[in-house]
Amino acid sequence: MRVRLGQVDLPNPVLAAAGCAGAGRELAHFNDISRIGAVVSKSIMTEPWTGNPAPRLAETPSGLLNSVGLQGPGIDVFLQRDLPWLLSRGARVVVSIAGQTAREYGVLASRLADAAGVSAVEINLSCPNAEDAGRPFALDPGTAGTVVAAVRGSLRYDIPVFAKLSPDVTDIVAVAGACVASGTDGLSLINVLLGMAIDPGTMRPALAGACGGLSGPAIRPVAVRCVWQVREAFPDVPIIGTGGVRTGRDALELLLAGASVIGVGTALIHDPSACPRVLRELEEELAAIGVGRVADIIGQAHGGIPHGLPGRREGQKM
Ligand code: DHB
């Protein structure tokens, strides 16, 4: 199950996605976190931040809405407390960073450049709950590229960066292309979709922040589509596939679409052991179809390779 993600070797392709496991401590009550492919830490900012007012969570039939607002201890505490703790537990750490300006992302990157033990950096360009709500950097190719360039310019080249994009765009391939042109090593697809729930009892928005990010099974087909489209356009760019993965079969679908590794996020909230379970189920899925190595399955939904199926169907006059 070993996989390579950019320059990084991981023991398996199942990651804990950013935001649903803090900096890993909560998961460690339930799992040996050294056996998770990697832990992607909750997006960290330059300063401590209290986040948005409550209520911050609203359940919908097949997904979770959140408006956390990037609550976190700030980069100093992360580097002094959280990163050493994760490393002491044998975890591989992908650090997710978020800022209000490209300069802030650059500052975070330069702080991480001096830290030992960072496997990769995920640039969160797609938080739906930041101050400039509704205008995450990933909505615009030029802005996304500027942030990627600021990070890449401040980080050592042996630390790969993955730009995490938003599905709330007309053309995700254009945003991915701008990030690749600006030096990102890989992409992380997808972040939440912007959503909203209204409580008919109070006639008010269910979240104090009104709108929030939708995650969970509801968004998985969107994730599969985004991963597939970006892989089709940039077959050599590694992708971390996230979005509604709950089972090994879900993970397999994203790998087939072209993700090199997958992240489990919202599922952790009701099943903190979801990472080892999804890994076990993925191993069973691969064994059932006679595939020995994960690497052999990545991107196999493309280009008519399996069983001679055509990759694209042409329309026909009726
Ligand atoms: C938050 C950030 C995200 O990137 C996301 O997908 C959801 C929530 C936040 O902290 O508000």
Short mmCIF file of C-alpha atoms and ligand atoms in Angstrom, two decimals:
data_model
loop_
_atom_site.label_atom_id
_atom_site.label_comp_id
_atom_site.label_asym_id
_atom_site.label_seq_id
_atom_site.Cartn_x
_atom_site.Cartn_y
_atom_site.Cartn_z
CA MET A 1 0.00 0.00 0.00
CA ARG A 2 3.06 2.30 -0.04
CA VAL A 3 2.61 5.42 -2.16
CA ARG A 4 4.72 8.35 -3.20
CA LEU A 5 3.25 11.82 -2.90
CA GLY A 6 5.57 14.28 -4.60
CA GLN A 7 8.92 13.66 -2.89
CA VAL A 8 7.30 12.00 0.12
CA ASP A 9 6.96 8.26 0.76
CA LEU A 10 3.85 7.27 2.69
CA PRO A 11 3.09 3.82 4.13
CA ASN A 12 -0.44 3.94 2.75
CA PRO A 13 -2.69 6.28 0.76
CA VAL A 14 -5.30 7.07 3.44
CA LEU A 15 -4.80 10.48 5.07
CA ALA A 16 -6.73 12.26 7.79
CA ALA A 17 -7.99 15.35 5.92
CA ALA A 18 -7.58 18.87 7.25
CA GLY A 19 -10.04 20.25 9.73
CA CYS A 20 -11.72 17.16 11.15
CA ALA A 21 -8.96 15.95 13.45
CA GLY A 22 -7.40 19.17 14.78
CA ALA A 23 -3.68 18.54 15.14
CA GLY A 24 -4.16 14.80 15.63
CA ARG A 25 -4.57 14.54 19.42
CA GLU A 26 -8.26 13.65 19.23
CA LEU A 27 -7.54 10.83 16.78
CA ALA A 28 -4.80 9.42 18.97
CA HIS A 29 -7.42 8.40 21.56
CA PHE A 30 -8.74 5.94 18.99
CA ASN A 31 -5.88 5.08 16.61
CA ASP A 32 -2.15 4.66 16.38
CA ILE A 33 -1.65 7.77 14.27
CA SER A 34 1.72 6.53 13.00
CA ARG A 35 -0.30 4.07 10.91
CA ILE A 36 -2.33 6.75 9.14
CA GLY A 37 -0.81 7.63 5.75
CA ALA A 38 -0.37 11.21 6.98
CA VAL A 39 -2.20 13.63 9.23
CA VAL A 40 -3.18 16.89 7.54
CA SER A 41 -3.45 19.39 10.36
CA LYS A 42 -6.27 21.91 10.69
CA SER A 43 -5.43 25.04 8.67
CA ILE A 44 -3.13 27.20 10.74
CA MET A 45 -2.88 30.99 10.55
CA THR A 46 -0.19 33.43 11.64
CA GLU A 47 -2.05 34.44 14.83
CA PRO A 48 -4.38 32.68 17.31
CA TRP A 49 -7.95 33.00 16.12
CA THR A 50 -11.24 32.28 17.93
CA GLY A 51 -13.25 31.61 14.79
CA ASN A 52 -16.93 32.29 14.19
CA PRO A 53 -19.76 32.47 16.72
CA ALA A 54 -21.91 29.39 17.44
CA PRO A 55 -23.85 27.61 16.10
CA ARG A 56 -21.10 26.52 13.75
CA LEU A 57 -22.41 23.14 12.66
CA ALA A 58 -25.64 22.07 11.00
CA GLU A 59 -26.41 18.57 9.82
CA THR A 60 -28.15 17.99 6.50
CA PRO A 61 -29.39 14.63 5.19
CA SER A 62 -26.11 13.59 3.55
CA GLY A 63 -23.58 16.22 4.53
CA LEU A 64 -22.41 18.55 7.25
CA LEU A 65 -22.45 22.33 7.09
CA ASN A 66 -19.78 24.15 9.06
CA SER A 67 -18.83 27.69 9.75
CA VAL A 68 -15.85 27.22 12.05
CA GLY A 69 -14.00 30.28 10.83
CA LEU A 70 -10.43 28.99 11.01
CA GLN A 71 -10.27 28.72 14.78
CA GLY A 72 -6.76 27.83 15.83
CA PRO A 73 -3.78 28.54 18.09
CA GLY A 74 -1.60 30.27 15.47
CA ILE A 75 1.69 29.18 13.96
CA ASP A 76 3.85 29.76 17.09
CA VAL A 77 1.87 27.33 19.23
CA PHE A 78 1.55 24.91 16.33
CA LEU A 79 5.33 24.79 15.95
CA GLN A 80 6.08 24.63 19.68
CA ARG A 81 3.33 22.25 20.77
CA ASP A 82 1.44 20.47 17.99
CA LEU A 83 4.08 19.61 15.39
CA PRO A 84 6.54 18.11 17.92
CA TRP A 85 3.71 16.10 19.48
CA LEU A 86 2.64 14.68 16.10
CA LEU A 87 6.23 13.80 15.25
CA SER A 88 6.78 12.20 18.66
CA ARG A 89 3.87 9.88 17.84
CA GLY A 90 5.48 8.85 14.57
CA ALA A 91 2.96 10.64 12.35
CA ARG A 92 3.81 12.06 8.95
CA VAL A 93 2.54 15.63 8.96
CA VAL A 94 1.09 17.68 6.15
CA VAL A 95 0.61 21.21 7.45
CA SER A 96 -2.41 23.10 6.11
CA ILE A 97 -1.95 26.88 6.08
CA ALA A 98 -4.46 29.71 5.65
CA GLY A 99 -4.11 33.48 5.53
CA GLN A 100 -5.94 36.67 4.66
CA THR A 101 -3.30 37.84 2.18
CA ALA A 102 -0.65 36.28 -0.06
CA ARG A 103 1.96 37.84 2.22
CA GLU A 104 0.57 35.99 5.25
CA TYR A 105 0.83 32.70 3.38
CA GLY A 106 4.46 33.57 2.59
CA VAL A 107 5.15 34.25 6.27
CA LEU A 108 3.64 30.89 7.25
CA ALA A 109 5.70 29.13 4.59
CA SER A 110 8.94 30.70 5.80
CA ARG A 111 8.16 29.64 9.40
CA LEU A 112 7.60 26.08 8.16
CA ALA A 113 10.79 26.18 6.10
CA ASP A 114 12.73 26.34 9.38
CA ALA A 115 10.79 23.52 11.04
CA ALA A 116 11.99 19.92 10.93
CA GLY A 117 9.66 17.07 10.08
CA VAL A 118 7.12 18.70 7.76
CA SER A 119 6.29 16.17 5.01
CA ALA A 120 4.31 18.62 2.87
CA VAL A 121 2.33 21.84 3.02
CA GLU A 122 -1.28 22.14 1.95
CA ILE A 123 -2.23 25.67 0.93
CA ASN A 124 -5.86 26.19 1.91
CA LEU A 125 -7.02 28.54 -0.83
CA SER A 126 -10.63 27.64 -0.33
CA CYS A 127 -11.85 28.32 3.20
CA PRO A 128 -15.49 29.36 2.92
CA ASN A 129 -15.59 31.00 6.34
CA ALA A 130 -12.74 33.49 6.32
CA GLU A 131 -13.34 37.21 6.70
CA ASP A 132 -13.78 37.72 2.98
CA ALA A 133 -16.55 35.13 3.02
CA GLY A 134 -17.55 33.84 -0.35
CA ARG A 135 -14.33 35.06 -1.98
CA PRO A 136 -11.79 32.38 -1.26
CA PHE A 137 -8.52 32.75 -3.20
CA ALA A 138 -9.30 29.63 -5.20
CA LEU A 139 -12.22 31.31 -6.96
CA ASP A 140 -9.85 33.17 -9.24
CA PRO A 141 -6.92 31.62 -11.16
CA GLY A 142 -4.75 34.75 -10.89
CA THR A 143 -5.26 35.17 -7.14
CA ALA A 144 -4.72 31.47 -6.48
CA GLY A 145 -1.48 31.59 -8.48
CA THR A 146 -0.24 34.61 -6.53
CA VAL A 147 -0.66 32.77 -3.23
CA VAL A 148 1.03 29.64 -4.55
CA ALA A 149 3.99 31.73 -5.76
CA ALA A 150 4.27 33.42 -2.34
CA VAL A 151 4.40 30.02 -0.61
CA ARG A 152 6.72 28.37 -3.10
CA GLY A 153 9.08 31.33 -2.90
CA SER A 154 9.39 31.03 0.89
CA LEU A 155 9.62 27.28 1.35
CA ARG A 156 12.48 24.81 0.89
CA TYR A 157 12.17 22.86 -2.36
CA ASP A 158 12.34 19.52 -0.56
CA ILE A 159 8.92 20.28 1.00
CA PRO A 160 6.20 19.75 -1.61
CA VAL A 161 3.17 22.04 -1.63
CA PHE A 162 -0.38 21.08 -2.51
CA ALA A 163 -2.89 23.79 -3.35
CA LYS A 164 -6.36 22.95 -2.02
CA LEU A 165 -8.98 24.17 -4.44
CA SER A 166 -12.66 24.98 -4.25
CA PRO A 167 -15.26 23.17 -6.35
CA ASP A 168 -17.36 26.37 -6.37
CA VAL A 169 -15.96 27.51 -9.72
CA THR A 170 -17.04 27.16 -13.31
CA ASP A 171 -13.66 25.87 -14.46
CA ILE A 172 -11.54 24.13 -11.83
CA VAL A 173 -9.01 23.11 -14.50
CA ALA A 174 -8.22 26.81 -15.09
CA VAL A 175 -7.55 27.38 -11.39
CA ALA A 176 -5.47 24.19 -11.19
CA GLY A 177 -3.48 25.32 -14.24
CA ALA A 178 -2.68 28.68 -12.65
CA CYS A 179 -1.47 26.93 -9.48
CA VAL A 180 0.69 24.52 -11.47
CA ALA A 181 2.16 27.40 -13.49
CA SER A 182 2.97 29.19 -10.22
CA GLY A 183 4.93 26.24 -8.88
CA THR A 184 2.61 24.05 -6.85
CA ASP A 185 3.87 20.47 -6.70
CA GLY A 186 0.41 18.99 -6.39
CA LEU A 187 -3.25 19.74 -5.82
CA SER A 188 -5.70 18.86 -3.12
CA LEU A 189 -9.22 18.38 -4.44
CA ILE A 190 -11.74 19.31 -3.14
CA ASN A 191 -12.62 21.62 -0.29
CA VAL A 192 -16.24 22.14 0.79
CA LEU A 193 -19.05 23.58 -1.32
CA LEU A 194 -20.65 26.74 -0.02
CA GLY A 195 -24.08 25.89 1.38
CA MET A 196 -26.78 27.07 3.73
CA ALA A 197 -29.56 25.70 5.93
CA ILE A 198 -32.52 27.62 7.35
CA ASP A 199 -34.35 26.45 10.46
CA PRO A 200 -38.07 26.70 9.67
CA GLY A 201 -38.78 26.84 13.44
CA THR A 202 -36.86 30.07 13.96
CA MET A 203 -37.08 31.16 10.32
CA ARG A 204 -33.40 32.03 10.62
CA PRO A 205 -30.19 30.58 9.17
CA ALA A 206 -29.11 27.47 11.10
CA LEU A 207 -25.50 28.72 11.26
CA ALA A 208 -24.60 31.96 13.02
CA GLY A 209 -22.44 32.76 10.02
CA ALA A 210 -25.45 32.12 7.72
CA CYS A 211 -23.51 30.31 4.98
CA GLY A 212 -21.03 27.51 5.58
CA GLY A 213 -19.05 24.73 3.95
CA LEU A 214 -20.84 21.54 2.94
CA SER A 215 -18.82 18.34 3.35
CA GLY A 216 -19.56 14.63 3.60
CA PRO A 217 -21.13 12.08 1.25
CA ALA A 218 -23.24 14.71 -0.53
CA ILE A 219 -20.14 16.18 -2.18
CA ARG A 220 -18.35 12.97 -3.21
CA PRO A 221 -19.55 12.92 -6.83
CA VAL A 222 -18.37 16.53 -7.15
CA ALA A 223 -14.96 15.49 -5.81
CA VAL A 224 -14.77 12.57 -8.24
CA ARG A 225 -15.62 14.90 -11.12
CA CYS A 226 -13.05 17.54 -10.11
CA VAL A 227 -10.27 14.98 -9.59
CA TRP A 228 -11.11 13.36 -12.91
CA GLN A 229 -11.14 16.67 -14.84
CA VAL A 230 -7.87 17.90 -13.34
CA ARG A 231 -6.12 14.55 -13.82
CA GLU A 232 -7.28 14.56 -17.44
CA ALA A 233 -5.68 17.99 -17.96
CA PHE A 234 -2.53 17.45 -15.82
CA PRO A 235 -1.82 13.72 -15.67
CA ASP A 236 1.60 14.21 -14.04
CA VAL A 237 0.48 16.42 -11.15
CA PRO A 238 -0.16 14.44 -7.95
CA ILE A 239 -3.58 14.90 -6.37
CA ILE A 240 -4.77 14.46 -2.80
CA GLY A 241 -8.41 13.44 -3.30
CA THR A 242 -10.86 14.47 -0.60
CA GLY A 243 -14.61 14.88 -0.44
CA GLY A 244 -17.08 12.59 1.27
CA VAL A 245 -14.92 9.47 1.54
CA ARG A 246 -16.53 7.07 4.02
CA THR A 247 -15.57 3.61 2.75
CA GLY A 248 -12.79 1.78 0.95
CA ARG A 249 -14.96 1.75 -2.13
CA ASP A 250 -15.26 5.55 -2.00
CA ALA A 251 -11.46 5.76 -1.71
CA LEU A 252 -11.05 3.44 -4.70
CA GLU A 253 -13.35 5.66 -6.77
CA LEU A 254 -11.19 8.74 -6.14
CA LEU A 255 -7.99 6.79 -6.87
CA LEU A 256 -9.48 5.61 -10.15
CA ALA A 257 -10.39 9.21 -10.97
CA GLY A 258 -6.72 10.11 -10.55
CA ALA A 259 -5.96 10.88 -6.91
CA SER A 260 -2.58 9.53 -5.69
CA VAL A 261 -3.79 9.47 -2.10
CA ILE A 262 -7.14 10.19 -0.47
CA GLY A 263 -8.20 12.14 2.60
CA VAL A 264 -10.90 11.15 5.05
CA GLY A 265 -12.51 14.18 6.68
CA THR A 266 -16.11 14.45 7.80
CA ALA A 267 -16.40 10.68 8.35
CA LEU A 268 -13.93 11.06 11.25
CA ILE A 269 -16.48 13.05 13.20
CA HIS A 270 -18.73 10.06 13.79
CA ASP A 271 -16.06 7.39 13.27
CA PRO A 272 -12.66 8.53 14.56
CA SER A 273 -11.23 5.15 13.44
CA ALA A 274 -12.32 5.76 9.85
CA CYS A 275 -8.74 5.99 8.48
CA PRO A 276 -7.60 2.47 9.43
CA ARG A 277 -11.04 1.10 8.53
CA VAL A 278 -11.05 2.75 5.08
CA LEU A 279 -7.51 1.44 4.53
CA ARG A 280 -8.60 -2.10 5.44
CA GLU A 281 -11.61 -1.86 3.15
CA LEU A 282 -9.48 -0.46 0.33
CA GLU A 283 -7.08 -3.40 0.68
CA GLU A 284 -10.06 -5.75 0.40
CA GLU A 285 -11.40 -3.90 -2.66
CA LEU A 286 -8.01 -4.10 -4.40
CA ALA A 287 -7.61 -7.78 -3.54
CA ALA A 288 -11.07 -8.48 -4.94
CA ILE A 289 -10.11 -7.03 -8.33
CA GLY A 290 -6.66 -8.62 -8.29
CA VAL A 291 -4.64 -5.41 -7.97
CA GLY A 292 -1.46 -5.80 -5.92
CA ARG A 293 -0.24 -2.21 -5.69
CA VAL A 294 -2.23 1.00 -5.15
CA ALA A 295 0.01 2.72 -7.69
CA ASP A 296 -1.42 0.46 -10.39
CA ILE A 297 -4.95 1.74 -9.90
CA ILE A 298 -4.34 5.50 -9.87
CA GLY A 299 -6.10 7.23 -12.75
CA GLN A 300 -7.35 4.01 -14.32
CA ALA A 301 -10.74 5.56 -15.07
CA HIS A 302 -9.07 7.61 -17.80
CA GLY A 303 -8.48 7.03 -21.45
CA GLY A 304 -10.12 3.73 -22.15
CA ILE A 305 -7.38 1.64 -20.55
CA PRO A 306 -9.37 -0.94 -18.61
CA HIS A 307 -11.04 -3.62 -20.69
CA GLY A 308 -10.84 -1.54 -23.86
CA LEU A 309 -13.68 0.73 -22.77
CA PRO A 310 -13.71 4.04 -24.62
CA GLY A 311 -12.77 7.00 -22.43
CA ARG A 312 -15.26 9.33 -24.01
CA ARG A 313 -18.57 8.55 -25.66
CA GLU A 314 -19.48 10.46 -28.76
CA GLY A 315 -23.04 11.75 -29.08
CA GLN A 316 -25.28 10.25 -31.70
CA LYS A 317 -28.17 11.72 -33.65
CA MET A 318 -31.44 10.19 -32.55
C1 DHB B 1 -13.06 25.99 7.60
C2 DHB B 1 -12.02 25.98 6.69
C3 DHB B 1 -12.12 25.17 5.58
O1 DHB B 1 -11.17 25.10 4.63
C4 DHB B 1 -13.19 24.39 5.40
O2 DHB B 1 -13.24 23.59 4.33
C5 DHB B 1 -14.20 24.40 6.30
C6 DHB B 1 -14.13 25.21 7.40
C7 DHB B 1 -13.09 26.87 8.78
O3 DHB B 1 -12.23 26.85 9.64
O4 DHB B 1 -14.03 27.62 8.87
#
